[in-house]
Short mmCIF file of C-alpha atoms and ligand atoms in Angstrom, two decimals:
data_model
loop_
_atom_site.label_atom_id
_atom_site.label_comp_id
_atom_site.label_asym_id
_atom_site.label_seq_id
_atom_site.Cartn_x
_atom_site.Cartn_y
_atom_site.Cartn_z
CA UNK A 78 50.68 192.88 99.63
CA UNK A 79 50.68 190.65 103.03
CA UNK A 80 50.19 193.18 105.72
CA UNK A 81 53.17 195.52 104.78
CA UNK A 82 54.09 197.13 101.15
CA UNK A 83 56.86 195.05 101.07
CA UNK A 84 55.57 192.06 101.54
CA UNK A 85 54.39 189.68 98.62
CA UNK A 86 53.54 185.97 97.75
CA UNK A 87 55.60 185.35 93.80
CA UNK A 88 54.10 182.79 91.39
CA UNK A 89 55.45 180.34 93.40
CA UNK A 90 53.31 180.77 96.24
CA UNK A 91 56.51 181.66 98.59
CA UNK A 92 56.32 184.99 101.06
CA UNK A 93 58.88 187.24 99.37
CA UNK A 94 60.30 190.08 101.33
CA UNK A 95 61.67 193.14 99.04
CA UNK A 96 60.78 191.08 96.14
CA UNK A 97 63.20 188.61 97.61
CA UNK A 98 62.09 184.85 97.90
CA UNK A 99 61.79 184.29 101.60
CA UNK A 100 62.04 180.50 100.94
CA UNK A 101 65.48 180.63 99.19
CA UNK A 102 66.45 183.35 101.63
CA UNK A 103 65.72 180.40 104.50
CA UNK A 104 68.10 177.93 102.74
CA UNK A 105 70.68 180.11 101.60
CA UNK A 106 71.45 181.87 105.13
CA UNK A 107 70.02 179.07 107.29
CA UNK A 108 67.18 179.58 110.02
CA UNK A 109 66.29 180.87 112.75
CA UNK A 110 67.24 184.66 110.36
CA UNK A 111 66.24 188.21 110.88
CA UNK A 112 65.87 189.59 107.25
CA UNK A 113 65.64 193.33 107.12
CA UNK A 114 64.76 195.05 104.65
CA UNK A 115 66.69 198.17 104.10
CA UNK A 116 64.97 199.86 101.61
CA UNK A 117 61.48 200.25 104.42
CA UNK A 118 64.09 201.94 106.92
CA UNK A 119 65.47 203.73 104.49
CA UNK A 120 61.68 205.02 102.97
CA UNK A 121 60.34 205.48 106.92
CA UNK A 122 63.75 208.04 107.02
CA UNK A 123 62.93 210.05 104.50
CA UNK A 124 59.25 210.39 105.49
CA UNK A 125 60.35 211.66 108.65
CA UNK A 126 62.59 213.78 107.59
CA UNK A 127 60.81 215.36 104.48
CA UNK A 128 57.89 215.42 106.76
CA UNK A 129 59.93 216.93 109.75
CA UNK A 130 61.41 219.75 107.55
CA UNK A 131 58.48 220.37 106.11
CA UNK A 132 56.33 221.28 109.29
CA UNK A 133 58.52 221.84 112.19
CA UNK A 134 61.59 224.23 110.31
CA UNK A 135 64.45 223.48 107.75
CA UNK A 136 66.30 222.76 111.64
CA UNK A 137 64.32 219.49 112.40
CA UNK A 138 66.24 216.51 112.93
CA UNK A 139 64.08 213.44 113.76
CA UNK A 140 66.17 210.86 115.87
CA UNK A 141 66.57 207.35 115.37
CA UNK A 142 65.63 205.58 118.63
CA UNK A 143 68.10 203.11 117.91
CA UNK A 144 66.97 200.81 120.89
CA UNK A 145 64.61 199.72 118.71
CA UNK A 146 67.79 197.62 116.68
CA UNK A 147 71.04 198.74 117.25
CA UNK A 148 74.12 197.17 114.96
CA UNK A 149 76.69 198.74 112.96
CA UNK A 150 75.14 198.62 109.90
CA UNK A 151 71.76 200.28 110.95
CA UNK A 152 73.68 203.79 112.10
CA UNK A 153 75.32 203.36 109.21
CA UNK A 154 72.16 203.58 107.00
CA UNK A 155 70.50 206.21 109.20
CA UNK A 156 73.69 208.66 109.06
CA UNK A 157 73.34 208.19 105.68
CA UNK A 158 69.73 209.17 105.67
CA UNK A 159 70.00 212.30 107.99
CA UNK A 160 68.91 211.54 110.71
CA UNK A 161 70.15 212.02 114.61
CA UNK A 162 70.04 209.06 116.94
CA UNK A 163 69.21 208.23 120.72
CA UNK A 164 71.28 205.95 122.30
CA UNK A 165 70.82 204.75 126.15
CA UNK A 166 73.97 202.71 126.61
CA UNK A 167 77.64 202.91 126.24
CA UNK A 168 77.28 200.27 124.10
CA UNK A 169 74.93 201.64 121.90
CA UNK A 170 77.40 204.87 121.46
CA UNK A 171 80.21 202.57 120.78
CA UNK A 172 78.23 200.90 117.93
CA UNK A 173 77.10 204.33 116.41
CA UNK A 174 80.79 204.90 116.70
CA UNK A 175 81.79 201.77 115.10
CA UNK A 176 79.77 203.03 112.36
CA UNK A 177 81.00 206.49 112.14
CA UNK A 178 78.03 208.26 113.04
CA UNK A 179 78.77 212.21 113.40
CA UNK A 180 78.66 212.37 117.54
CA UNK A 181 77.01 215.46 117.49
CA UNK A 182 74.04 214.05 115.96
CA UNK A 183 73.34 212.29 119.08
CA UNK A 184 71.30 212.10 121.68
CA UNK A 185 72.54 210.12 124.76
CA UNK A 186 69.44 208.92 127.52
CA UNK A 187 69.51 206.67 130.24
CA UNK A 188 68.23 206.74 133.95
CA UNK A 189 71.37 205.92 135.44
CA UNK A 190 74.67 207.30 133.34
CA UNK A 191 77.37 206.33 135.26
CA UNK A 192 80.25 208.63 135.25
CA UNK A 193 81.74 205.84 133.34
CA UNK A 194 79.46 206.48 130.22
CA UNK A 195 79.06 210.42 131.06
CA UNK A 196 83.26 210.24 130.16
CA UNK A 197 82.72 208.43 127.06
CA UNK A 198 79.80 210.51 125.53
CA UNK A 199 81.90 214.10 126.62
CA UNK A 200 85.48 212.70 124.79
CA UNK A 201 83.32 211.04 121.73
CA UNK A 202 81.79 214.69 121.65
CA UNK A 203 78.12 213.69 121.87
CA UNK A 204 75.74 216.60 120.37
CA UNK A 205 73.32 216.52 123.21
CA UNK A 206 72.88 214.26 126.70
CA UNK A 207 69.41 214.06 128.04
CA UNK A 208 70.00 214.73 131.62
CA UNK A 209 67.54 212.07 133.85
CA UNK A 210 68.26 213.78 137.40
CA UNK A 211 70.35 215.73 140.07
CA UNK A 212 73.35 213.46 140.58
CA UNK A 213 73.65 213.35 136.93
CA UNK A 214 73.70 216.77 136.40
CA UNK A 215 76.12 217.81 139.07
CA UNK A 216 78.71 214.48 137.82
CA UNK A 217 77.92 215.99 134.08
CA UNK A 218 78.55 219.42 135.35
CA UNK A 219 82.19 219.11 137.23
CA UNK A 220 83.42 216.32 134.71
CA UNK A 221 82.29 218.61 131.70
CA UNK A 222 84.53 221.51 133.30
CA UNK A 223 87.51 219.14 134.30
CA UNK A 224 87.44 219.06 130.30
CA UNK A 225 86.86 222.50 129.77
CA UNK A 226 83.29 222.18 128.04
CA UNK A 227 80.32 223.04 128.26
CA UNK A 228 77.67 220.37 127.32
CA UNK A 229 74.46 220.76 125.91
CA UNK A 230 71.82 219.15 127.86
CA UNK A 231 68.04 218.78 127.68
CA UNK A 232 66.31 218.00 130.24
CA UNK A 233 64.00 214.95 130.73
CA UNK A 234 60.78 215.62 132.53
CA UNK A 235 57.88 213.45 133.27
CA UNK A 236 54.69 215.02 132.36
CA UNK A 237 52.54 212.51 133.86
CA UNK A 238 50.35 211.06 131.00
CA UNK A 239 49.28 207.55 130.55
CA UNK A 240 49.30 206.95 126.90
CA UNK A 241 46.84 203.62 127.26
CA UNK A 242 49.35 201.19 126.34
CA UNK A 243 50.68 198.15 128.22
CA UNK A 244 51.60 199.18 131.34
CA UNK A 245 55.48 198.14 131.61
CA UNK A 246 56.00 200.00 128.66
CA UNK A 247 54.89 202.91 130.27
CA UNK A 248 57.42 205.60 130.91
CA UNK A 249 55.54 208.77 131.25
CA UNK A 250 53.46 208.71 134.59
CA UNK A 251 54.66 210.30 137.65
CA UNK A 252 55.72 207.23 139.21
CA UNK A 253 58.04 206.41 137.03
CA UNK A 254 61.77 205.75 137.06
CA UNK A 255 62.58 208.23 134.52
CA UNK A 256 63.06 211.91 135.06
CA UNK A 257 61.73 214.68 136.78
CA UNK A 258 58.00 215.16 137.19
CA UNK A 259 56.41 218.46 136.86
CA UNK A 260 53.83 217.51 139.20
CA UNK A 261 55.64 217.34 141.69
CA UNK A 262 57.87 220.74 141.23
CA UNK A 263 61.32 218.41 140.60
CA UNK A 264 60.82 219.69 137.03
CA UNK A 265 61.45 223.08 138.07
CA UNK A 266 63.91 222.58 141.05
CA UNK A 267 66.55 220.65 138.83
CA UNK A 268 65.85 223.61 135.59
CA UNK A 269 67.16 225.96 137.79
CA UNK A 270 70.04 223.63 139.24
CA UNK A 271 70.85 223.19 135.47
CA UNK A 272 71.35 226.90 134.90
CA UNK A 273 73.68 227.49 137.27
CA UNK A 274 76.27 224.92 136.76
CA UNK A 275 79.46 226.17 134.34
CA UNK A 276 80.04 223.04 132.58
CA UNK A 277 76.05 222.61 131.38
CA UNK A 278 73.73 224.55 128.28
CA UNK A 279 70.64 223.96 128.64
CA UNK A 280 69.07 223.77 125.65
CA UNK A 281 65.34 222.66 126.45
CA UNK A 282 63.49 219.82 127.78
CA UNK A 283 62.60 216.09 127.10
CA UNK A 284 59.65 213.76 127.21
CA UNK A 285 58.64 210.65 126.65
CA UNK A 286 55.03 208.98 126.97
CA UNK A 287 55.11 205.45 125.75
CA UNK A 288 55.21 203.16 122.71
CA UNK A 289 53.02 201.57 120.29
CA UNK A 290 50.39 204.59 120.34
CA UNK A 291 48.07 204.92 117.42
CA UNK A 292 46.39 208.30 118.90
CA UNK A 293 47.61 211.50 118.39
CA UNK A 294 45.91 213.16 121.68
CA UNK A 295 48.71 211.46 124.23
CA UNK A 296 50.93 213.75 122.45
CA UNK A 297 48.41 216.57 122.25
CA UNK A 298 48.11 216.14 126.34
CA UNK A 299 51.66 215.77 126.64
CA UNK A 300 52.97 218.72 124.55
CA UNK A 301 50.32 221.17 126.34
CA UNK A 302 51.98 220.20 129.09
CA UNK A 303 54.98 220.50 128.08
CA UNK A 304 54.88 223.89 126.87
CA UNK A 305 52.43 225.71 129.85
CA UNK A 306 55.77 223.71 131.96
CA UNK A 307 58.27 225.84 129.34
CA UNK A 308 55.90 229.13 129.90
CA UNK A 309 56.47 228.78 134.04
CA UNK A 310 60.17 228.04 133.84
CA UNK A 311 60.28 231.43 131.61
CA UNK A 312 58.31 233.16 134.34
CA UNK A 313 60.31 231.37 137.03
CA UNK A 314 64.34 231.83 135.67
CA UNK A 315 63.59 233.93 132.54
CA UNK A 316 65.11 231.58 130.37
CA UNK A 317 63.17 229.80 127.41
CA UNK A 318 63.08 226.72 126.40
CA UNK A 319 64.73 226.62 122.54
CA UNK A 320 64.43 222.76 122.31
CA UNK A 321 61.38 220.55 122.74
CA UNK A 322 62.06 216.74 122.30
CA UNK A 323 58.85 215.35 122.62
CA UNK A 324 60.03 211.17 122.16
CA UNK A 325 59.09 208.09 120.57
CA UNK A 326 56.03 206.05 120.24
CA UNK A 327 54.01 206.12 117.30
CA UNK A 328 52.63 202.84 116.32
CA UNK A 329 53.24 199.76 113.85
CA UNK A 330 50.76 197.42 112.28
CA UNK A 331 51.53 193.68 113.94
CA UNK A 332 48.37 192.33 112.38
CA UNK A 333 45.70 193.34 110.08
CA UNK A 334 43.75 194.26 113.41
CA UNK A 335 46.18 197.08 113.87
CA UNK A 336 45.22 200.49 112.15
CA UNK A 337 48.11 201.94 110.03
CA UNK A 338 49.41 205.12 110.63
CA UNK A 339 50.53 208.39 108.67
CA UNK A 340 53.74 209.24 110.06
CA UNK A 341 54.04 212.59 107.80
CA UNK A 342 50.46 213.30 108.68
CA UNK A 343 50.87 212.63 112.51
CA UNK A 344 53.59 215.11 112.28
CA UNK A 345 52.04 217.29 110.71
CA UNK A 346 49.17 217.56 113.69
CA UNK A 347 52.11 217.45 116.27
CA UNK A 348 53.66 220.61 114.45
CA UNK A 349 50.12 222.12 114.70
CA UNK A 350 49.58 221.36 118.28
CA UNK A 351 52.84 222.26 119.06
CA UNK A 352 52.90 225.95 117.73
CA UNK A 353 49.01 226.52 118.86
CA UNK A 354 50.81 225.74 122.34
CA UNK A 355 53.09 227.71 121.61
CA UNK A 356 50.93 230.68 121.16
CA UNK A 357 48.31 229.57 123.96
CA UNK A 358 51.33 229.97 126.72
CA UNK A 359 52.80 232.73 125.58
CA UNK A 360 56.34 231.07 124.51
CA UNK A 361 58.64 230.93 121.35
CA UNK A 362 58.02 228.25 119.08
CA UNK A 363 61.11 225.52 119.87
CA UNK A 364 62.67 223.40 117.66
CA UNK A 365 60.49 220.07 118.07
CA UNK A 366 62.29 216.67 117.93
CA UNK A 367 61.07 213.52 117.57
CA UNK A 368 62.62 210.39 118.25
CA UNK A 369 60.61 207.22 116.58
CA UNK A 370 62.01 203.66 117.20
CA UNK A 371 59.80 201.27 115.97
CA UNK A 372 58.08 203.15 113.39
CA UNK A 373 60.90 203.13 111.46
CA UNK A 374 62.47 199.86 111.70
CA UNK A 375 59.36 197.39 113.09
CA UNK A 376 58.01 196.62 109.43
CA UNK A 377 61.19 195.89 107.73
CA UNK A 378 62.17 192.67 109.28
CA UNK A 379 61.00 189.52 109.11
CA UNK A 380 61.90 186.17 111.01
CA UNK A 381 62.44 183.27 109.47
CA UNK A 382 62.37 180.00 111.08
CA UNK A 383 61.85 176.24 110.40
CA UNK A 384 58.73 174.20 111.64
CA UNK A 385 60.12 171.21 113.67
CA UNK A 386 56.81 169.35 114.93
CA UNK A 387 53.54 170.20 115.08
CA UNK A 388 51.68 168.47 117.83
CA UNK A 389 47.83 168.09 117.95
CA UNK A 390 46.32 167.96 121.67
CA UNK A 391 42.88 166.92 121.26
CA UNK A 392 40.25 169.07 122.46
CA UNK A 393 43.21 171.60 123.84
CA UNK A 394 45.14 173.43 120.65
CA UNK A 395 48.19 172.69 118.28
CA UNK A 396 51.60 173.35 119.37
CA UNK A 397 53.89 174.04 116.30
CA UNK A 398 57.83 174.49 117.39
CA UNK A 399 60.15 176.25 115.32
CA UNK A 400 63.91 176.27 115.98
CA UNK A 401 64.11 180.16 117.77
CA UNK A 402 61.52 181.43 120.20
CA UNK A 403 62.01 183.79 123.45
CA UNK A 404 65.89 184.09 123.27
CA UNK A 405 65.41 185.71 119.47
CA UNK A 406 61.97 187.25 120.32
CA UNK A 407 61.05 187.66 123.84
CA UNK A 408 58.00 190.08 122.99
CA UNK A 409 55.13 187.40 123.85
CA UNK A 410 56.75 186.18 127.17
CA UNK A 411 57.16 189.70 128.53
CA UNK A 412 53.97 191.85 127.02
CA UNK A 413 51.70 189.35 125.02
CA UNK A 414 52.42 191.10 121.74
CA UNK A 415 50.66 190.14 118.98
CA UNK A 416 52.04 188.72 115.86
CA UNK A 417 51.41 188.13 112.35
CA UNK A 418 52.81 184.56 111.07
CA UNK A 419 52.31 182.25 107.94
CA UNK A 420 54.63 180.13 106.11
CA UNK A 421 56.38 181.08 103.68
CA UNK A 422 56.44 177.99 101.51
CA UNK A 423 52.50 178.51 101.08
CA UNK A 424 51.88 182.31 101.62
CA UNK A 425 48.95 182.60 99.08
CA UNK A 426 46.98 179.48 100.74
CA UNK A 427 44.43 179.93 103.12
CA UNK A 428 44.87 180.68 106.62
CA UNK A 429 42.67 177.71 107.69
CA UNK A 430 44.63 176.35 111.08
CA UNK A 431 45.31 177.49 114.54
CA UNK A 432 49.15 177.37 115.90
CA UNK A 433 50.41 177.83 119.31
CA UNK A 434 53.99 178.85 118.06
CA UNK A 435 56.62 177.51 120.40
CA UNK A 436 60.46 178.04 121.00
CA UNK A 437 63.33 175.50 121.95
CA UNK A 438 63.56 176.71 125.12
CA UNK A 439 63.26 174.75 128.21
CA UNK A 440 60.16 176.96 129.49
CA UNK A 441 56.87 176.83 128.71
CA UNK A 442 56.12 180.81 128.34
CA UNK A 443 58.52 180.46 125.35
CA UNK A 444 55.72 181.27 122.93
CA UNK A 445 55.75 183.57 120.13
CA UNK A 446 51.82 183.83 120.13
CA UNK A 447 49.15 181.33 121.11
CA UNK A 448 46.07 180.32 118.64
CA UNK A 449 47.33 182.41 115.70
CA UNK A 450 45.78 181.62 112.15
CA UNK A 451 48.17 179.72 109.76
CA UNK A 452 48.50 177.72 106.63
CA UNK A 453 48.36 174.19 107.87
CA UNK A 454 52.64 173.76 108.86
CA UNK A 455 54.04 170.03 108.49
CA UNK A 456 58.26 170.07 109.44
CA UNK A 457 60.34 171.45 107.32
CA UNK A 458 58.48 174.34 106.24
CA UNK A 459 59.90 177.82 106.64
CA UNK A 460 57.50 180.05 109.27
CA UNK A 461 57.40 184.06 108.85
CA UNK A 462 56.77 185.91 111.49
CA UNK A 463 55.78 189.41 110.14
CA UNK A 464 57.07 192.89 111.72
CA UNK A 465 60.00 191.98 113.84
CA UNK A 466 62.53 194.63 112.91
CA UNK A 467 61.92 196.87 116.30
CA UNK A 468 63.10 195.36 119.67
CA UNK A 469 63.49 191.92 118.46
CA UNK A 470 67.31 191.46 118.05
CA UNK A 471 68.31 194.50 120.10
CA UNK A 472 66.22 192.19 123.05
CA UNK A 473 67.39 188.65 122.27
CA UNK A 474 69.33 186.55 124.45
CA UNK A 475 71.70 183.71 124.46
CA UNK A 476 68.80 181.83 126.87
CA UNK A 477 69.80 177.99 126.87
CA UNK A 478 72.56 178.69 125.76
CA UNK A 479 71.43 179.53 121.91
CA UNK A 480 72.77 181.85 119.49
CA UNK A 481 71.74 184.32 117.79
CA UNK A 482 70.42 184.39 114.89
CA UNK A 483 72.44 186.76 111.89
CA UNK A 484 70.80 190.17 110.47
CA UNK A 485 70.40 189.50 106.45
CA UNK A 486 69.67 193.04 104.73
CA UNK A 487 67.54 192.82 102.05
CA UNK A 488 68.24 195.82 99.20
CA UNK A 489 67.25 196.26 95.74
CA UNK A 490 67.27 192.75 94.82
CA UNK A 491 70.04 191.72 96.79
CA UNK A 492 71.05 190.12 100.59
CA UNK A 493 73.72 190.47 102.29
CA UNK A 494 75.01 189.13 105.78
CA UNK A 495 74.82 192.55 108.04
CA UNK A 496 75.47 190.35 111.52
CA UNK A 497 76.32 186.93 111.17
CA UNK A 498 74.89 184.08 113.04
CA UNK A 499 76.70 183.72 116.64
CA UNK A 500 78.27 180.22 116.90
CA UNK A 501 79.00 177.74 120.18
CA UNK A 502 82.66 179.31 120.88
CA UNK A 503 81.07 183.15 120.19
CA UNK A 504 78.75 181.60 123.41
CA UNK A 505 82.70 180.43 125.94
CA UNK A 506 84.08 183.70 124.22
CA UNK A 507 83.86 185.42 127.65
CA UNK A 508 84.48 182.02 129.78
CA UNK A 509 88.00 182.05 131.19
CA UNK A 510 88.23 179.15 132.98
CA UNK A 511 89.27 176.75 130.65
CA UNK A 512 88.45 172.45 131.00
N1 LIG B 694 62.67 207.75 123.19
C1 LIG B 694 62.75 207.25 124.44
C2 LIG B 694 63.27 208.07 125.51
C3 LIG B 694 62.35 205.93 124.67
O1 LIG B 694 62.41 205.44 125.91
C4 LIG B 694 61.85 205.16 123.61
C5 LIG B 694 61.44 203.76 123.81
C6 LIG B 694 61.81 205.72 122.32
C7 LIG B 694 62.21 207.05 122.16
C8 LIG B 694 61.32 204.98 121.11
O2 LIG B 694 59.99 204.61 121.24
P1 LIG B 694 59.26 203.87 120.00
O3 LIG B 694 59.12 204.89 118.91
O4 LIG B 694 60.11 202.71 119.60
O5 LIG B 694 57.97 203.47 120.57
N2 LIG B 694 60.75 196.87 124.44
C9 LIG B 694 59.41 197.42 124.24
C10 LIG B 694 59.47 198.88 123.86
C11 LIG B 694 60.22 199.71 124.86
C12 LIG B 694 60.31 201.14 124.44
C13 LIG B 694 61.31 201.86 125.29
N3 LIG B 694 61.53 203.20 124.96
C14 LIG B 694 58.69 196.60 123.18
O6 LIG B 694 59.26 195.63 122.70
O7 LIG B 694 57.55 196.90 122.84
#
């Protein structure tokens, strides 16, 4: 095992990915490649779910964050699975769409619908939109009545908890663009807006603290909030909360520094906290939902790239440039995250050198980590970058003009092409003035 289950070296020496050769994978579908394993979203589903059902009712319906990678293929695999979905764009419900995902099985965020999208999620017949603030609400409200519905909503609140995790990733605190903070008694103003429009159901409220957390006591802090917040609207309006969506943000491992995590076990203890809450304010246990992004699609991909130079700067560090970088991972530019990386044609040799790994791009923050141990690369050599299935692709760019790279699915034994690689006229698709 290198770093995740799924990860191997064969007697060749070569990183294999789902018992896949990642070397052969590298020549038959070209570099820069995302290869994803399917079967490790598939598994991280069902632990969810089994997990979910198991402590929180036979009701529970964990939710995809599908941020985290959004393409047809991936709704596909998680309708198949069970699971609901969040999606934050019109574009992400027109791929869950695309894919057939049952609308009602989703959950539609955002900080700024426009009516626009608001139209699109009421005639595709989303399940549930997570309502962000007042002009929403009241544009939700008259165009949900102009269609003679009435939508289920949750509310999104801000419960003001800093999860101690990189600051722009931060969506929790008070100040925050997102939602309606309790603190500050918008929570409870907009609740009781909510119940009196026609068009709207409110079904409960929404939260989200962060990402990447590896503690469970965020989530204690925020669901104790939460719930003394779903005790006072009770006291305030009578009505009571029956849905409690708690978010996203439990942790992956990027490198061997990283603890792992027990998703069913950290649900479990959020089931626990939840209905000791529960009983602490004096409320009816809700239905809890979770909605994980990265945890259940980080540590199925893989990037695969090819080593072009490697260039020694004596007494200052070795650069070693591969042919993607920041327009296929921007992760390093914009937060510093931390990778795992080897290469692939030697994954059972020592990790005896230090790489800078550098993109194409004409920028010099276009690193995907700086100083990381590797097996001495020469060019020509295929480099892995390790955990890259969460907020890689669904984040890359055309930057300098570069395409992207395809999504190859990896599944009992098997690849297949599940986006292919963008070419030069994909890039003047959109360009209408012609030479
Ligand atoms: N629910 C909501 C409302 C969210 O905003 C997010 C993530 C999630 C669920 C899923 O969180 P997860 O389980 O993936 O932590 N681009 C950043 C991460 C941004 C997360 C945004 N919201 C990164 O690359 O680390």
């Amino acid at each position: 095992m290198i770093l995740h289950a799924h990860l191997d070296k064969n007697k060749e020496g070569h990183l294999t990915i789902g018992g896949m050769d990642a070397v052969e994978l590298a020549r038959e579908f070209g570099t820069p490649a995302y290869i994803i394993d399917e079967d490790v979203i598939r598994q991280n589903c069902r632990t969810y779910l089994t997990a979910a059902r198991k402590h929180f009712g036979a009701d529970a319906l964990p939710l995809y964050a599908s941020k985290a990678l959004s393409f047809t293929g991936v709704y596909k695999i998680v309708a198949e699975e069970g699971l609901g979905i969040d999606c934050v764009s019109g574009g992400e419900l027109y791929t869950a769409q695309n894919a057939g995902f049952p609308a009602e099985r989703i959950y539609f965020h955002g900080n700024n619908k426009t009516d626009a999208d608001l139209c699109q999620a009421l005639d595709m017949g989303v399940g549930t939109i997570v309502v962000d603030g007042d002009e929403e609400l009241e544009s939700l409200d008259a165009l949900a009545r102009a269609r003679g519905k009435v939508q289920k909503i949750l509310l999104r609140i801000t419960p003001g908890i800093d999860p101690h995790t990189h600051r722009a990733i931060v969506t929790g605190n008070v100040d925050s663009k997102f939602g309606n903070a309790i603190a500050t008694g918008q929570a409870l103003a907009i609740t009781q807006k909510a119940l009196a429009c026609k068009g709207i159901r409110l079904a409960g409220f929404h939260c989200h603290i962060g990402s990447q957390i590896f503690e469970i006591d965020p989530f204690r802090d925020a669901a104790g909030i939460m719930l003394r917040f779903i005790a006072d609207v009770k006291g305030a309006t009578g009505f009571e909360a029956k849905e409690l969506n708690l978010g996203g943000g439990l942790g992956v491992r990027y490198t061997e520094d990283d603890r792992g995590i027990d998703y069913a076990d950290a649900i479990r203890q959020i089931a626990e906290i939840v209905q000791n809450g529960a009983a602490q304010y004096g409320v009816a246990m809700p239905r809890v939902i979770l909605e994980p992004g990265r945890s259940l699609v980080a540590a199925a991909g893989v990037t695969l790239y090819t080593v072009g130079s490697v260039k020694e700067i004596p007494g200052f560090r070795n650069y070693v440039s591969i042919d993607g970088g920041m327009p296929d991972n921007p992760r390093y530019a914009l937060y510093q995250s931390q990778y795992t990386v080897l290469i692939a044609d030697r994954a059972g040799a020592p990790k005896d050198y230090r790489a800078t790994v550098a993109g194409r791009c004409c920028e010099s923050g276009d690193l995907i980590g700086e100083n990381m141990p590797i097996q001495k690369p020469q060019r020509g050599d295929i480099l892995a970058v390790l955990c890259t299935g969460a907020y890689n692709y669904s984040m890359a760019s055309n930057y300098n003009r570069i395409p992207r790279p395809p999504i190859v699915m990896v599944h009992e034994g098997k690849a297949r092409v599940a986006v292919r690689r963008e070419t030069y006229a994909d890039l003047v698709r959109c360009d209408l003035i012609e030479k």
